[in-house]
mmCIF file with all atom_site columns, C-alpha atoms in Angstrom:
data_model
loop_
_atom_site.group_PDB
_atom_site.id
_atom_site.type_symbol
_atom_site.label_atom_id
_atom_site.label_alt_id
_atom_site.label_comp_id
_atom_site.label_asym_id
_atom_site.label_entity_id
_atom_site.label_seq_id
_atom_site.pdbx_PDB_ins_code
_atom_site.Cartn_x
_atom_site.Cartn_y
_atom_site.Cartn_z
_atom_site.occupancy
_atom_site.B_iso_or_equiv
_atom_site.pdbx_formal_charge
_atom_site.auth_seq_id
_atom_site.auth_comp_id
_atom_site.auth_asym_id
_atom_site.auth_atom_id
_atom_site.pdbx_PDB_model_num
ATOM 1   C CA . MET X 1 1   ? 5.881  -29.857 -11.827 1.00 45.00 ? 1   MET X CA 1
ATOM 2   C CA . ILE X 1 2   ? 5.733  -30.342 -15.627 1.00 48.00 ? 2   ILE X CA 1
ATOM 3   C CA . GLN X 1 3   ? 4.762  -33.734 -17.060 1.00 48.00 ? 3   GLN X CA 1
ATOM 4   C CA . MET X 1 4   ? 4.340  -35.029 -20.634 1.00 42.00 ? 4   MET X CA 1
ATOM 5   C CA . GLN X 1 5   ? 0.892  -35.945 -21.924 1.00 46.00 ? 5   GLN X CA 1
ATOM 6   C CA . ASN X 1 6   ? 0.237  -36.820 -25.587 1.00 50.00 ? 6   ASN X CA 1
ATOM 7   C CA . ASN X 1 7   ? 3.706  -35.435 -26.438 1.00 49.00 ? 7   ASN X CA 1
ATOM 8   C CA . LYS X 1 8   ? 2.731  -32.093 -24.913 1.00 48.00 ? 8   LYS X CA 1
ATOM 9   C CA . GLN X 1 9   ? 4.104  -30.705 -21.667 1.00 51.00 ? 9   GLN X CA 1
ATOM 10  C CA . VAL X 1 10  ? 1.400  -30.264 -18.992 1.00 51.00 ? 10  VAL X CA 1
ATOM 11  C CA . CYS X 1 11  ? 1.825  -28.448 -15.683 1.00 52.00 ? 11  CYS X CA 1
ATOM 12  C CA . THR X 1 12  ? 0.461  -30.098 -12.545 1.00 59.00 ? 12  THR X CA 1
ATOM 13  C CA . GLU X 1 13  ? 0.461  -26.840 -10.523 1.00 73.00 ? 13  GLU X CA 1
ATOM 14  C CA . ASN X 1 14  ? -1.567 -23.669 -10.969 1.00 89.00 ? 14  ASN X CA 1
ATOM 15  C CA . ILE X 1 15  ? 1.193  -21.647 -12.637 1.00 96.00 ? 15  ILE X CA 1
ATOM 16  C CA . LEU X 1 16  ? 1.047  -18.279 -14.327 1.00 97.00 ? 16  LEU X CA 1
ATOM 17  C CA . HIS X 1 17  ? 3.684  -18.109 -17.023 1.00 98.00 ? 17  HIS X CA 1
ATOM 18  C CA . ILE X 1 18  ? 4.852  -14.533 -17.762 1.00 98.00 ? 18  ILE X CA 1
ATOM 19  C CA . THR X 1 19  ? 6.875  -14.023 -20.886 1.00 97.00 ? 19  THR X CA 1
ATOM 20  C CA . SER X 1 20  ? 8.941  -11.138 -22.231 1.00 93.00 ? 20  SER X CA 1
ATOM 21  C CA . GLY X 1 21  ? 6.520  -10.524 -25.104 1.00 90.00 ? 21  GLY X CA 1
ATOM 22  C CA . GLU X 1 22  ? 4.092  -11.925 -27.642 1.00 92.00 ? 22  GLU X CA 1
ATOM 23  C CA . MET X 1 23  ? 6.678  -13.882 -29.653 1.00 92.00 ? 23  MET X CA 1
ATOM 24  C CA . THR X 1 24  ? 7.873  -15.798 -26.619 1.00 94.00 ? 24  THR X CA 1
ATOM 25  C CA . ALA X 1 25  ? 4.294  -16.254 -25.430 1.00 95.00 ? 25  ALA X CA 1
ATOM 26  C CA . ASN X 1 26  ? 3.332  -17.871 -28.745 1.00 94.00 ? 26  ASN X CA 1
ATOM 27  C CA . ALA X 1 27  ? 6.353  -20.160 -28.656 1.00 94.00 ? 27  ALA X CA 1
ATOM 28  C CA . LEU X 1 28  ? 5.469  -21.208 -25.094 1.00 95.00 ? 28  LEU X CA 1
ATOM 29  C CA . ARG X 1 29  ? 1.865  -21.830 -26.011 1.00 95.00 ? 29  ARG X CA 1
ATOM 30  C CA . GLU X 1 30  ? 3.089  -24.527 -28.423 1.00 94.00 ? 30  GLU X CA 1
ATOM 31  C CA . LEU X 1 31  ? 4.647  -26.332 -25.486 1.00 93.00 ? 31  LEU X CA 1
ATOM 32  C CA . LEU X 1 32  ? 1.991  -25.606 -22.860 1.00 93.00 ? 32  LEU X CA 1
ATOM 33  C CA . PRO X 1 33  ? -1.295 -25.204 -24.717 1.00 93.00 ? 33  PRO X CA 1
ATOM 34  C CA . GLN X 1 34  ? -3.436 -25.645 -21.598 1.00 92.00 ? 34  GLN X CA 1
ATOM 35  C CA . GLU X 1 35  ? -1.638 -23.117 -19.424 1.00 95.00 ? 35  GLU X CA 1
ATOM 36  C CA . GLU X 1 36  ? -2.239 -19.455 -18.668 1.00 95.00 ? 36  GLU X CA 1
ATOM 37  C CA . ILE X 1 37  ? 0.434  -17.480 -20.410 1.00 96.00 ? 37  ILE X CA 1
ATOM 38  C CA . LEU X 1 38  ? 0.743  -13.716 -19.999 1.00 97.00 ? 38  LEU X CA 1
ATOM 39  C CA . PRO X 1 39  ? 2.993  -11.628 -22.273 1.00 96.00 ? 39  PRO X CA 1
ATOM 40  C CA . PHE X 1 40  ? 4.551  -8.730  -20.378 1.00 96.00 ? 40  PHE X CA 1
ATOM 41  C CA . ASN X 1 41  ? 3.880  -6.142  -23.073 1.00 94.00 ? 41  ASN X CA 1
ATOM 42  C CA . GLU X 1 42  ? 5.919  -3.268  -21.726 1.00 95.00 ? 42  GLU X CA 1
ATOM 43  C CA . ALA X 1 43  ? 9.082  -1.422  -22.763 1.00 93.00 ? 43  ALA X CA 1
ATOM 44  C CA . MET X 1 44  ? 10.012 0.121   -19.428 1.00 96.00 ? 44  MET X CA 1
ATOM 45  C CA . CYS X 1 45  ? 13.352 1.453   -20.760 1.00 95.00 ? 45  CYS X CA 1
ATOM 46  C CA . GLU X 1 46  ? 11.342 4.045   -22.725 1.00 93.00 ? 46  GLU X CA 1
ATOM 47  C CA . GLY X 1 47  ? 9.760  7.164   -21.327 1.00 92.00 ? 47  GLY X CA 1
ATOM 48  C CA . GLU X 1 48  ? 8.975  8.017   -17.704 1.00 94.00 ? 48  GLU X CA 1
ATOM 49  C CA . VAL X 1 49  ? 7.537  5.866   -14.942 1.00 96.00 ? 49  VAL X CA 1
ATOM 50  C CA . HIS X 1 50  ? 5.434  6.260   -11.805 1.00 97.00 ? 50  HIS X CA 1
ATOM 51  C CA . ILE X 1 51  ? 6.260  4.939   -8.370  1.00 97.00 ? 51  ILE X CA 1
ATOM 52  C CA . GLU X 1 52  ? 2.935  3.007   -8.122  1.00 97.00 ? 52  GLU X CA 1
ATOM 53  C CA . ILE X 1 53  ? 2.975  0.376   -10.838 1.00 98.00 ? 53  ILE X CA 1
ATOM 54  C CA . PHE X 1 54  ? -0.144 -0.468  -12.823 1.00 97.00 ? 54  PHE X CA 1
ATOM 55  C CA . THR X 1 55  ? -2.141 2.543   -11.552 1.00 97.00 ? 55  THR X CA 1
ATOM 56  C CA . ASP X 1 56  ? -3.922 5.272   -13.557 1.00 97.00 ? 56  ASP X CA 1
ATOM 57  C CA . GLU X 1 57  ? -0.928 7.612   -13.508 1.00 97.00 ? 57  GLU X CA 1
ATOM 58  C CA . PHE X 1 58  ? 1.448  4.775   -14.446 1.00 97.00 ? 58  PHE X CA 1
ATOM 59  C CA . TYR X 1 59  ? -0.809 3.922   -17.396 1.00 97.00 ? 59  TYR X CA 1
ATOM 60  C CA . ARG X 1 60  ? -0.905 7.558   -18.525 1.00 97.00 ? 60  ARG X CA 1
ATOM 61  C CA . LEU X 1 61  ? 2.882  7.854   -18.479 1.00 97.00 ? 61  LEU X CA 1
ATOM 62  C CA . ARG X 1 62  ? 3.375  4.582   -20.319 1.00 96.00 ? 62  ARG X CA 1
ATOM 63  C CA . ALA X 1 63  ? 0.911  5.514   -23.083 1.00 96.00 ? 63  ALA X CA 1
ATOM 64  C CA . ALA X 1 64  ? 2.756  8.808   -23.481 1.00 95.00 ? 64  ALA X CA 1
ATOM 65  C CA . ALA X 1 65  ? 6.103  6.926   -23.648 1.00 92.00 ? 65  ALA X CA 1
ATOM 66  C CA . TYR X 1 66  ? 4.855  4.931   -26.599 1.00 90.00 ? 66  TYR X CA 1
ATOM 67  C CA . GLY X 1 67  ? 3.031  7.794   -28.237 1.00 89.00 ? 67  GLY X CA 1
ATOM 68  C CA . VAL X 1 68  ? -0.266 5.974   -28.321 1.00 93.00 ? 68  VAL X CA 1
ATOM 69  C CA . GLU X 1 69  ? -3.767 6.652   -27.007 1.00 96.00 ? 69  GLU X CA 1
ATOM 70  C CA . LEU X 1 70  ? -4.441 5.379   -23.445 1.00 96.00 ? 70  LEU X CA 1
ATOM 71  C CA . GLU X 1 71  ? -7.149 3.061   -24.680 1.00 95.00 ? 71  GLU X CA 1
ATOM 72  C CA . ASP X 1 72  ? -4.773 1.427   -27.208 1.00 95.00 ? 72  ASP X CA 1
ATOM 73  C CA . TYR X 1 73  ? -2.124 1.026   -24.536 1.00 95.00 ? 73  TYR X CA 1
ATOM 74  C CA . LEU X 1 74  ? -4.533 -0.586  -22.078 1.00 96.00 ? 74  LEU X CA 1
ATOM 75  C CA . GLN X 1 75  ? -5.533 -3.237  -24.621 1.00 94.00 ? 75  GLN X CA 1
ATOM 76  C CA . LYS X 1 76  ? -2.012 -4.706  -24.512 1.00 93.00 ? 76  LYS X CA 1
ATOM 77  C CA . SER X 1 77  ? -0.942 -3.837  -21.015 1.00 95.00 ? 77  SER X CA 1
ATOM 78  C CA . PRO X 1 78  ? -0.567 -6.742  -18.547 1.00 96.00 ? 78  PRO X CA 1
ATOM 79  C CA . GLY X 1 79  ? -1.693 -4.408  -15.738 1.00 95.00 ? 79  GLY X CA 1
ATOM 80  C CA . SER X 1 80  ? -5.380 -5.355  -15.469 1.00 94.00 ? 80  SER X CA 1
ATOM 81  C CA . PHE X 1 81  ? -4.586 -9.070  -15.409 1.00 95.00 ? 81  PHE X CA 1
ATOM 82  C CA . MET X 1 82  ? -1.861 -8.553  -12.805 1.00 95.00 ? 82  MET X CA 1
ATOM 83  C CA . GLN X 1 83  ? -4.120 -6.445  -10.640 1.00 94.00 ? 83  GLN X CA 1
ATOM 84  C CA . ASN X 1 84  ? -7.073 -8.759  -10.749 1.00 94.00 ? 84  ASN X CA 1
ATOM 85  C CA . ARG X 1 85  ? -5.850 -12.324 -11.305 1.00 94.00 ? 85  ARG X CA 1
ATOM 86  C CA . LEU X 1 86  ? -2.433 -12.603 -9.665  1.00 93.00 ? 86  LEU X CA 1
ATOM 87  C CA . LYS X 1 87  ? -3.882 -14.005 -6.424  1.00 90.00 ? 87  LYS X CA 1
ATOM 88  C CA . ASP X 1 88  ? -5.129 -16.943 -8.348  1.00 93.00 ? 88  ASP X CA 1
ATOM 89  C CA . TYR X 1 89  ? -1.641 -18.252 -9.024  1.00 96.00 ? 89  TYR X CA 1
ATOM 90  C CA . PRO X 1 90  ? 0.540  -19.551 -6.174  1.00 96.00 ? 90  PRO X CA 1
ATOM 91  C CA . VAL X 1 91  ? 3.432  -20.090 -8.635  1.00 97.00 ? 91  VAL X CA 1
ATOM 92  C CA . LEU X 1 92  ? 4.909  -17.735 -11.270 1.00 98.00 ? 92  LEU X CA 1
ATOM 93  C CA . TYR X 1 93  ? 7.295  -18.790 -14.018 1.00 98.00 ? 93  TYR X CA 1
ATOM 94  C CA . LEU X 1 94  ? 9.115  -15.871 -15.689 1.00 98.00 ? 94  LEU X CA 1
ATOM 95  C CA . TYR X 1 95  ? 10.629 -16.146 -19.204 1.00 98.00 ? 95  TYR X CA 1
ATOM 96  C CA . PHE X 1 96  ? 12.991 -13.304 -20.147 1.00 97.00 ? 96  PHE X CA 1
ATOM 97  C CA . ASP X 1 97  ? 16.295 -13.030 -21.941 1.00 94.00 ? 97  ASP X CA 1
ATOM 98  C CA . TYR X 1 98  ? 19.469 -11.287 -20.916 1.00 92.00 ? 98  TYR X CA 1
ATOM 99  C CA . ASP X 1 99  ? 19.367 -7.838  -22.544 1.00 95.00 ? 99  ASP X CA 1
ATOM 100 C CA . MET X 1 100 ? 18.791 -4.458  -20.964 1.00 97.00 ? 100 MET X CA 1
ATOM 101 C CA . PHE X 1 101 ? 15.303 -4.195  -22.319 1.00 96.00 ? 101 PHE X CA 1
ATOM 102 C CA . CYS X 1 102 ? 14.260 -7.358  -20.488 1.00 96.00 ? 102 CYS X CA 1
ATOM 103 C CA . THR X 1 103 ? 16.115 -6.474  -17.326 1.00 97.00 ? 103 THR X CA 1
ATOM 104 C CA . VAL X 1 104 ? 14.213 -3.256  -16.829 1.00 97.00 ? 104 VAL X CA 1
ATOM 105 C CA . ASN X 1 105 ? 10.891 -5.028  -17.452 1.00 97.00 ? 105 ASN X CA 1
ATOM 106 C CA . ILE X 1 106 ? 11.862 -7.721  -14.908 1.00 97.00 ? 106 ILE X CA 1
ATOM 107 C CA . ILE X 1 107 ? 12.703 -5.134  -12.264 1.00 98.00 ? 107 ILE X CA 1
ATOM 108 C CA . THR X 1 108 ? 9.333  -3.486  -12.849 1.00 98.00 ? 108 THR X CA 1
ATOM 109 C CA . LEU X 1 109 ? 7.476  -6.794  -12.639 1.00 98.00 ? 109 LEU X CA 1
ATOM 110 C CA . LEU X 1 110 ? 9.201  -7.885  -9.460  1.00 98.00 ? 110 LEU X CA 1
ATOM 111 C CA . ALA X 1 111 ? 8.669  -4.449  -7.914  1.00 98.00 ? 111 ALA X CA 1
ATOM 112 C CA . PHE X 1 112 ? 4.948  -4.771  -8.680  1.00 98.00 ? 112 PHE X CA 1
ATOM 113 C CA . LEU X 1 113 ? 4.881  -8.158  -7.005  1.00 98.00 ? 113 LEU X CA 1
ATOM 114 C CA . GLU X 1 114 ? 6.329  -6.603  -3.881  1.00 98.00 ? 114 GLU X CA 1
ATOM 115 C CA . GLN X 1 115 ? 3.888  -3.693  -3.967  1.00 97.00 ? 115 GLN X CA 1
ATOM 116 C CA . SER X 1 116 ? 0.959  -6.095  -4.314  1.00 96.00 ? 116 SER X CA 1
ATOM 117 C CA . GLY X 1 117 ? 2.163  -8.313  -1.468  1.00 96.00 ? 117 GLY X CA 1
ATOM 118 C CA . TYR X 1 118 ? 2.559  -11.407 -3.615  1.00 97.00 ? 118 TYR X CA 1
ATOM 119 C CA . SER X 1 119 ? 3.692  -14.373 -1.477  1.00 95.00 ? 119 SER X CA 1
ATOM 120 C CA . GLY X 1 120 ? 3.880  -17.256 -3.948  1.00 96.00 ? 120 GLY X CA 1
ATOM 121 C CA . ARG X 1 121 ? 6.855  -18.963 -5.454  1.00 97.00 ? 121 ARG X CA 1
ATOM 122 C CA . ILE X 1 122 ? 8.693  -17.379 -8.372  1.00 98.00 ? 122 ILE X CA 1
ATOM 123 C CA . LYS X 1 123 ? 11.014 -19.152 -10.797 1.00 98.00 ? 123 LYS X CA 1
ATOM 124 C CA . PHE X 1 124 ? 13.055 -17.263 -13.387 1.00 98.00 ? 124 PHE X CA 1
ATOM 125 C CA . HIS X 1 125 ? 13.875 -18.847 -16.737 1.00 97.00 ? 125 HIS X CA 1
ATOM 126 C CA . LEU X 1 126 ? 16.720 -17.177 -18.692 1.00 97.00 ? 126 LEU X CA 1
ATOM 127 C CA . LEU X 1 127 ? 16.092 -17.487 -22.366 1.00 95.00 ? 127 LEU X CA 1
ATOM 128 C CA . GLU X 1 128 ? 18.124 -17.231 -25.526 1.00 90.00 ? 128 GLU X CA 1
ATOM 129 C CA . ALA X 1 129 ? 17.595 -13.805 -27.096 1.00 84.00 ? 129 ALA X CA 1
ATOM 130 C CA . ASP X 1 130 ? 15.825 -15.000 -30.228 1.00 82.00 ? 130 ASP X CA 1
ATOM 131 C CA . GLY X 1 131 ? 12.140 -15.014 -29.257 1.00 77.00 ? 131 GLY X CA 1
ATOM 132 C CA . SER X 1 132 ? 12.223 -18.793 -28.570 1.00 81.00 ? 132 SER X CA 1
ATOM 133 C CA . VAL X 1 133 ? 11.828 -20.570 -25.266 1.00 90.00 ? 133 VAL X CA 1
ATOM 134 C CA . ALA X 1 134 ? 15.326 -22.113 -25.320 1.00 91.00 ? 134 ALA X CA 1
ATOM 135 C CA . ILE X 1 135 ? 16.133 -22.011 -21.568 1.00 94.00 ? 135 ILE X CA 1
ATOM 136 C CA . LEU X 1 136 ? 19.754 -21.229 -20.743 1.00 95.00 ? 136 LEU X CA 1
ATOM 137 C CA . ASP X 1 137 ? 19.421 -21.207 -16.924 1.00 96.00 ? 137 ASP X CA 1
ATOM 138 C CA . THR X 1 138 ? 16.792 -21.314 -14.220 1.00 97.00 ? 138 THR X CA 1
ATOM 139 C CA . TRP X 1 139 ? 16.778 -19.955 -10.618 1.00 97.00 ? 139 TRP X CA 1
ATOM 140 C CA . PRO X 1 140 ? 14.299 -19.083 -7.876  1.00 97.00 ? 140 PRO X CA 1
ATOM 141 C CA . VAL X 1 141 ? 13.558 -15.399 -7.206  1.00 97.00 ? 141 VAL X CA 1
ATOM 142 C CA . LEU X 1 142 ? 13.279 -14.011 -3.686  1.00 96.00 ? 142 LEU X CA 1
ATOM 143 C CA . LEU X 1 143 ? 11.418 -10.742 -3.329  1.00 98.00 ? 143 LEU X CA 1
ATOM 144 C CA . GLY X 1 144 ? 12.447 -7.978  -0.996  1.00 97.00 ? 144 GLY X CA 1
ATOM 145 C CA . ILE X 1 145 ? 14.725 -5.531  -2.860  1.00 98.00 ? 145 ILE X CA 1
ATOM 146 C CA . TYR X 1 146 ? 12.991 -4.877  -6.137  1.00 98.00 ? 146 TYR X CA 1
ATOM 147 C CA . GLU X 1 147 ? 10.631 -2.038  -5.211  1.00 98.00 ? 147 GLU X CA 1
ATOM 148 C CA . LYS X 1 148 ? 13.641 -0.189  -3.800  1.00 98.00 ? 148 LYS X CA 1
ATOM 149 C CA . CYS X 1 149 ? 15.589 -1.086  -6.964  1.00 98.00 ? 149 CYS X CA 1
ATOM 150 C CA . TYR X 1 150 ? 12.788 0.195   -9.213  1.00 98.00 ? 150 TYR X CA 1
ATOM 151 C CA . CYS X 1 151 ? 12.597 3.526   -7.379  1.00 98.00 ? 151 CYS X CA 1
ATOM 152 C CA . ARG X 1 152 ? 16.367 4.000   -7.372  1.00 98.00 ? 152 ARG X CA 1
ATOM 153 C CA . VAL X 1 153 ? 17.025 2.994   -10.949 1.00 98.00 ? 153 VAL X CA 1
ATOM 154 C CA . LEU X 1 154 ? 13.862 3.889   -12.967 1.00 98.00 ? 154 LEU X CA 1
ATOM 155 C CA . LEU X 1 155 ? 12.692 6.925   -11.038 1.00 97.00 ? 155 LEU X CA 1
ATOM 156 C CA . LYS X 1 156 ? 15.972 8.431   -9.802  1.00 97.00 ? 156 LYS X CA 1
ATOM 157 C CA . ARG X 1 157 ? 18.322 7.032   -12.486 1.00 97.00 ? 157 ARG X CA 1
ATOM 158 C CA . GLN X 1 158 ? 20.831 5.912   -9.870  1.00 97.00 ? 158 GLN X CA 1
ATOM 159 C CA . ARG X 1 159 ? 22.849 2.723   -9.501  1.00 97.00 ? 159 ARG X CA 1
ATOM 160 C CA . PHE X 1 160 ? 21.545 -0.211  -7.495  1.00 98.00 ? 160 PHE X CA 1
ATOM 161 C CA . ILE X 1 161 ? 23.265 -3.527  -6.874  1.00 97.00 ? 161 ILE X CA 1
ATOM 162 C CA . THR X 1 162 ? 20.927 -6.554  -6.819  1.00 97.00 ? 162 THR X CA 1
ATOM 163 C CA . GLY X 1 163 ? 23.640 -9.132  -6.448  1.00 95.00 ? 163 GLY X CA 1
ATOM 164 C CA . ASN X 1 164 ? 22.424 -10.834 -9.643  1.00 96.00 ? 164 ASN X CA 1
ATOM 165 C CA . GLU X 1 165 ? 25.083 -10.379 -12.310 1.00 95.00 ? 165 GLU X CA 1
ATOM 166 C CA . LEU X 1 166 ? 22.575 -10.392 -15.150 1.00 94.00 ? 166 LEU X CA 1
ATOM 167 C CA . PHE X 1 167 ? 20.302 -7.736  -13.603 1.00 97.00 ? 167 PHE X CA 1
ATOM 168 C CA . ASP X 1 168 ? 23.258 -5.569  -12.462 1.00 98.00 ? 168 ASP X CA 1
ATOM 169 C CA . LYS X 1 169 ? 24.649 -5.478  -16.004 1.00 97.00 ? 169 LYS X CA 1
ATOM 170 C CA . GLY X 1 170 ? 21.206 -4.554  -17.375 1.00 97.00 ? 170 GLY X CA 1
ATOM 171 C CA . ILE X 1 171 ? 20.952 -1.708  -14.838 1.00 98.00 ? 171 ILE X CA 1
ATOM 172 C CA . GLU X 1 172 ? 24.287 -0.260  -15.884 1.00 98.00 ? 172 GLU X CA 1
ATOM 173 C CA . LEU X 1 173 ? 23.242 -0.397  -19.544 1.00 97.00 ? 173 LEU X CA 1
ATOM 174 C CA . TYR X 1 174 ? 19.903 1.265   -18.728 1.00 98.00 ? 174 TYR X CA 1
ATOM 175 C CA . LEU X 1 175 ? 21.601 4.174   -16.901 1.00 97.00 ? 175 LEU X CA 1
ATOM 176 C CA . GLU X 1 176 ? 23.825 4.668   -19.927 1.00 96.00 ? 176 GLU X CA 1
ATOM 177 C CA . TYR X 1 177 ? 20.872 4.356   -22.285 1.00 96.00 ? 177 TYR X CA 1
ATOM 178 C CA . LYS X 1 178 ? 19.000 7.182   -20.502 1.00 95.00 ? 178 LYS X CA 1
ATOM 179 C CA . LYS X 1 179 ? 21.914 9.623   -20.793 1.00 93.00 ? 179 LYS X CA 1
ATOM 180 C CA . ARG X 1 180 ? 21.434 12.496  -23.229 1.00 88.00 ? 180 ARG X CA 1
ATOM 181 C CA . ASN X 1 181 ? 24.636 11.651  -25.135 1.00 90.00 ? 181 ASN X CA 1
ATOM 182 C CA . ASN X 1 182 ? 24.690 7.830   -24.752 1.00 94.00 ? 182 ASN X CA 1
ATOM 183 C CA . ARG X 1 183 ? 26.682 5.289   -26.763 1.00 94.00 ? 183 ARG X CA 1
ATOM 184 C CA . ILE X 1 184 ? 23.890 4.918   -29.278 1.00 94.00 ? 184 ILE X CA 1
ATOM 185 C CA . ILE X 1 185 ? 23.641 8.644   -29.941 1.00 93.00 ? 185 ILE X CA 1
ATOM 186 C CA . ARG X 1 186 ? 27.448 8.944   -30.326 1.00 94.00 ? 186 ARG X CA 1
ATOM 187 C CA . TYR X 1 187 ? 27.442 6.055   -32.820 1.00 94.00 ? 187 TYR X CA 1
ATOM 188 C CA . ILE X 1 188 ? 24.706 7.747   -34.889 1.00 94.00 ? 188 ILE X CA 1
ATOM 189 C CA . LYS X 1 189 ? 26.583 11.017  -34.921 1.00 91.00 ? 189 LYS X CA 1
ATOM 190 C CA . ALA X 1 190 ? 29.737 9.237   -36.076 1.00 93.00 ? 190 ALA X CA 1
ATOM 191 C CA . HIS X 1 191 ? 27.822 7.612   -38.957 1.00 92.00 ? 191 HIS X CA 1
ATOM 192 C CA . SER X 1 192 ? 25.536 10.523  -39.845 1.00 86.00 ? 192 SER X CA 1
ATOM 193 C CA . MET X 1 193 ? 25.931 10.053  -43.611 1.00 88.00 ? 193 MET X CA 1
ATOM 194 C CA . GLU X 1 194 ? 24.724 6.435   -43.607 1.00 91.00 ? 194 GLU X CA 1
ATOM 195 C CA . GLU X 1 195 ? 21.294 5.736   -45.033 1.00 91.00 ? 195 GLU X CA 1
ATOM 196 C CA . GLN X 1 196 ? 18.673 5.344   -42.326 1.00 91.00 ? 196 GLN X CA 1
ATOM 197 C CA . LYS X 1 197 ? 17.571 1.773   -43.039 1.00 91.00 ? 197 LYS X CA 1
ATOM 198 C CA . HIS X 1 198 ? 21.200 0.597   -42.994 1.00 92.00 ? 198 HIS X CA 1
ATOM 199 C CA . LEU X 1 199 ? 21.930 2.581   -39.820 1.00 95.00 ? 199 LEU X CA 1
ATOM 200 C CA . VAL X 1 200 ? 18.877 1.075   -38.080 1.00 95.00 ? 200 VAL X CA 1
ATOM 201 C CA . ARG X 1 201 ? 20.158 -2.423  -38.970 1.00 94.00 ? 201 ARG X CA 1
ATOM 202 C CA . ASP X 1 202 ? 23.647 -1.530  -37.657 1.00 95.00 ? 202 ASP X CA 1
ATOM 203 C CA . LEU X 1 203 ? 22.316 -0.195  -34.376 1.00 95.00 ? 203 LEU X CA 1
ATOM 204 C CA . VAL X 1 204 ? 20.114 -3.214  -33.718 1.00 93.00 ? 204 VAL X CA 1
ATOM 205 C CA . LEU X 1 205 ? 23.089 -5.540  -34.249 1.00 93.00 ? 205 LEU X CA 1
ATOM 206 C CA . LYS X 1 206 ? 25.754 -3.469  -32.559 1.00 94.00 ? 206 LYS X CA 1
ATOM 207 C CA . PHE X 1 207 ? 23.645 -2.718  -29.535 1.00 94.00 ? 207 PHE X CA 1
ATOM 208 C CA . ALA X 1 208 ? 22.058 -6.130  -29.131 1.00 92.00 ? 208 ALA X CA 1
ATOM 209 C CA . ASP X 1 209 ? 22.902 -6.155  -25.385 1.00 94.00 ? 209 ASP X CA 1
ATOM 210 C CA . TYR X 1 210 ? 20.453 -3.281  -25.030 1.00 95.00 ? 210 TYR X CA 1
ATOM 211 C CA . GLY X 1 211 ? 17.677 -5.223  -26.740 1.00 93.00 ? 211 GLY X CA 1
ATOM 212 C CA . LEU X 1 212 ? 17.357 -2.231  -29.117 1.00 89.00 ? 212 LEU X CA 1
ATOM 213 C CA . THR X 1 213 ? 14.344 -2.528  -31.431 1.00 86.00 ? 213 THR X CA 1
ATOM 214 C CA . ASP X 1 214 ? 14.212 -1.101  -34.944 1.00 86.00 ? 214 ASP X CA 1
ATOM 215 C CA . ILE X 1 215 ? 11.547 1.374   -33.749 1.00 85.00 ? 215 ILE X CA 1
ATOM 216 C CA . ALA X 1 216 ? 13.775 2.610   -30.920 1.00 87.00 ? 216 ALA X CA 1
ATOM 217 C CA . ALA X 1 217 ? 16.755 2.812   -33.231 1.00 91.00 ? 217 ALA X CA 1
ATOM 218 C CA . ALA X 1 218 ? 14.776 4.884   -35.754 1.00 90.00 ? 218 ALA X CA 1
ATOM 219 C CA . ARG X 1 219 ? 13.642 7.153   -32.929 1.00 87.00 ? 219 ARG X CA 1
ATOM 220 C CA . PHE X 1 220 ? 17.193 7.788   -31.874 1.00 90.00 ? 220 PHE X CA 1
ATOM 221 C CA . ILE X 1 221 ? 18.261 8.566   -35.480 1.00 91.00 ? 221 ILE X CA 1
ATOM 222 C CA . THR X 1 222 ? 15.357 11.013  -35.979 1.00 88.00 ? 222 THR X CA 1
ATOM 223 C CA . ALA X 1 223 ? 16.112 12.782  -32.715 1.00 85.00 ? 223 ALA X CA 1
ATOM 224 C CA . CYS X 1 224 ? 19.782 13.185  -33.705 1.00 87.00 ? 224 CYS X CA 1
ATOM 225 C CA . ARG X 1 225 ? 18.984 14.500  -37.184 1.00 78.00 ? 225 ARG X CA 1
ATOM 226 C CA . ASP X 1 226 ? 16.330 16.872  -35.851 1.00 73.00 ? 226 ASP X CA 1
ATOM 227 C CA . GLU X 1 227 ? 18.857 18.227  -33.372 1.00 71.00 ? 227 GLU X CA 1
ATOM 228 C CA . LYS X 1 228 ? 21.246 19.116  -36.193 1.00 62.00 ? 228 LYS X CA 1
ATOM 229 C CA . ARG X 1 229 ? 18.658 21.219  -38.082 1.00 54.00 ? 229 ARG X CA 1
#
């Protein structure tokens, strides 16, 4: 339950609020200043993954995916908190938007909850894709299929139907994203003469349903241009 107190929203349950990133976490802290809010600082659409989530090998692969030192990665990873504190929260509220980037993170998070045997209640809040906490829809999440989904989609790069239209669309986009000659690569090749900063902007806007960041866009451009040399 959420009640108002001194014009601030206050939860009356022991809830862990998990957001898609720091920007959303900061926006939520304005509304719920007394609550535990954990940004899910991952970009699971990048690099390789390990079957056992938030383990040493998983951490090693994720640091490599981001091109950072393991120690730097661990400072922002939600893994330690999830491993050690999850049992303290009988209720989880998840705040993610509707792009591919968020979908792959959600699948990873839910798969971890299954691996860890989490038995609490989970409520999903679908957000506007602008870093705010403008909620578009809310629904309960039932665990049971997401570890299998994670293995099929992120490890084997195969289709999996969850029955959730939002998640299923994100999975299809992810499988396209991981192809060697995906839609993004083809667009870059078709606009190879465009200046990089303009091309980055175009990619972020044109492929908004992927949740493409400027860093990821620049990486794709660099890879394409290196390939031509």
